[in-house]
Amino acid sequence: MTYLAKPKFHHPGLPKNALGYTHRDYEGSISTLCAGCGHDSITAAIIEACFELSVEPHKVAKISGIGCSSKTPTYFLGNSHGFNSVHGRMPSVLTGANLANRELIYLGISGDGDSASIGFGQFAHAIRRGVNMVYIVENNGVYGLTKGQFSATADRGSKSKRGLTNADSAIDMVGIALQLGATYVARSFSGDKEQLVPLIKGAIEHNGAAFIDVISPCVAFNNHAGSTKSFDYVREHNEAVNRLDFITGRTPIAVSYQPGEVEVVEQHDGSKLVLKKVAGDYDPHDRVGAMTFLAKHAALGQVVTGLLYVDREPEDLHRLFNTVDVPLNSLAEKELCPGSAALDKINASLR
Ligand SMILES: Cc1ncc(C[n+]2csc(CCOP(=O)(O)OP(=O)(O)O)c2C)c(N)n1
Ligand code: SF4
Ligand SMILES: [Mg+2]
C-alpha cells in the first residue's frame, strides 16, 4: 500500500471557512513519514493557510519531485490536482502546467536534494522566468529518503549522524532565489507555525515567483548535535527580521501597533501583508540589501527568517509572454488554428 486513506467522518462542530469547508476538506491521506519529521508540520501549515484563505481545492495544482518532502502533497489537499514528477523536475512540469492553465494556484513542493542538486538548473530557470507559483523547499540538509547523505544545503563543517564532517560549501537557496529575481522570498522553520502560515498565505496571493525555504529537521538522519538543521540549532540561531500578518482584500485592517512598528504592503489583488518589524532597520524591498544581510548573518552561523524580500510590482511569465487570458483547453479550433493565410503572414515576417 503506498498511502493510507483518512476516515471521512469528522466532528460536526469543526470550524468552517467562508466556503463552508472544515480543515478536513484540505487534508490528504495519513502521513507515512517518520513521527516528528519537520515535513509533517509544513503539511499542517499548508492546510491551515488554504483553510484560512478559503481556497477552492479544485483550483489548486500541487506538483513535486522525489524525496520525503516531495511525498507530502499526498498528505494535504486531497481534493486538488496533483502530479508527483521525477527527481528535480518539479519546476519544469509546473511551468508547463502553469502556461497551459493560468487559473490554478500552483504549489511546487520540493526538497533540498530535489532542488539544490539534481534540480538546481530547473529551480533557477523557473524562478528567473517569474513563474506565478508558491515554490516551497522543505530543507533538512540531507537526502532523507535515501538515508541521510549530505545535501548541497548542508553547512560546511556540519557533522553527519555518523560523525563525518561536510567539507563542501553550502548553497543558500534564499540567496540564490534573491539573485535570480524571485519577487517574494521568505525563510521559515517548520517548528514555527505562527510565522510559516502567514508566509504561505502571502505567497499564495502573490502574483509572481514566490519562494519559501523552510528549515525542516529530519529526525531520522539530521537532528543531532553538530547538525545545523536540527530543531535545537535552528531554535537557538533563529534571527527573525519580521513577523507577518496576512489580511485578505475583503477584511479591513485592524492592527494596534505603534507607528513605525508595522509596515503594510498592499498586493495586486488588494490583499495586505502587515509586517511587524523585529530587526529595526531591515527593509524587505531592498533585494541587494537582503542578500548582504543574509550573507553577514550566515557567516555568524545565524538562520535569518521572515519575509526577506517582496516586490510590490511583480512580473509574471504570462505577462512577459503576452499569453491568452484563458486556459488553453478552453480555446476552440478557430483560435488554435487561424488558417494558412495567417501562417503565411508570420512566415513572411520572418524572411
Ligand atoms: C534520477 C534520480 N536520481 C536519484 C534518485 C534517488 N533519490 C531519491 S530521493 C533523493 C534525494 C531526496 O532528498 P531531498 O530532496 O532533500 O528530500 P528529503 O527526502 O530530504 O525530503 C535521491 C537522491 C532518484 N529517485 N532519481
Ligand atoms: S527520513 Fe527524515 S525526511 Fe524522511 S520522513 Fe524520516 S524524518 Fe522525515
Ligand atoms: Mg532533504
Coordinates of C-alpha atoms and ligand atoms in Angstrom, one line a residue, residues 39 66-69 110-114 137-145 149-151 153 216 218 222, ligand 3:
H39 CA 7.8 18.0 6.8
I66 CA 11.1 12.9 -5.5
G67 CA 12.0 12.7 -1.8
C68 CA 10.3 12.5 1.6
S69 CA 9.4 16.2 1.1
S110 CA 10.5 20.1 -3.2
G111 CA 13.4 19.1 -1.0
D112 CA 16.9 20.5 -0.7
G113 CA 18.2 17.4 -2.6
D114 CA 15.5 17.8 -5.2
V137 CA 11.7 23.8 -0.3
E138 CA 11.4 21.6 2.7
N139 CA 15.1 21.9 3.7
N140 CA 16.7 19.4 6.1
G141 CA 20.2 19.4 4.8
V142 CA 20.1 15.7 3.8
Y143 CA 18.7 13.3 1.4
G144 CA 16.2 11.9 3.9
L145 CA 14.6 9.4 1.6
Q149 CA 23.7 11.7 2.7
F150 CA 24.7 15.4 3.0
S151 CA 22.7 17.6 0.6
T153 CA 22.4 22.9 1.6
S216 CA 12.5 21.2 8.3
C218 CA 14.9 15.2 9.6
N222 CA 19.9 15.1 10.8
Ligands
MG3 MG 16.3 16.9 2.2

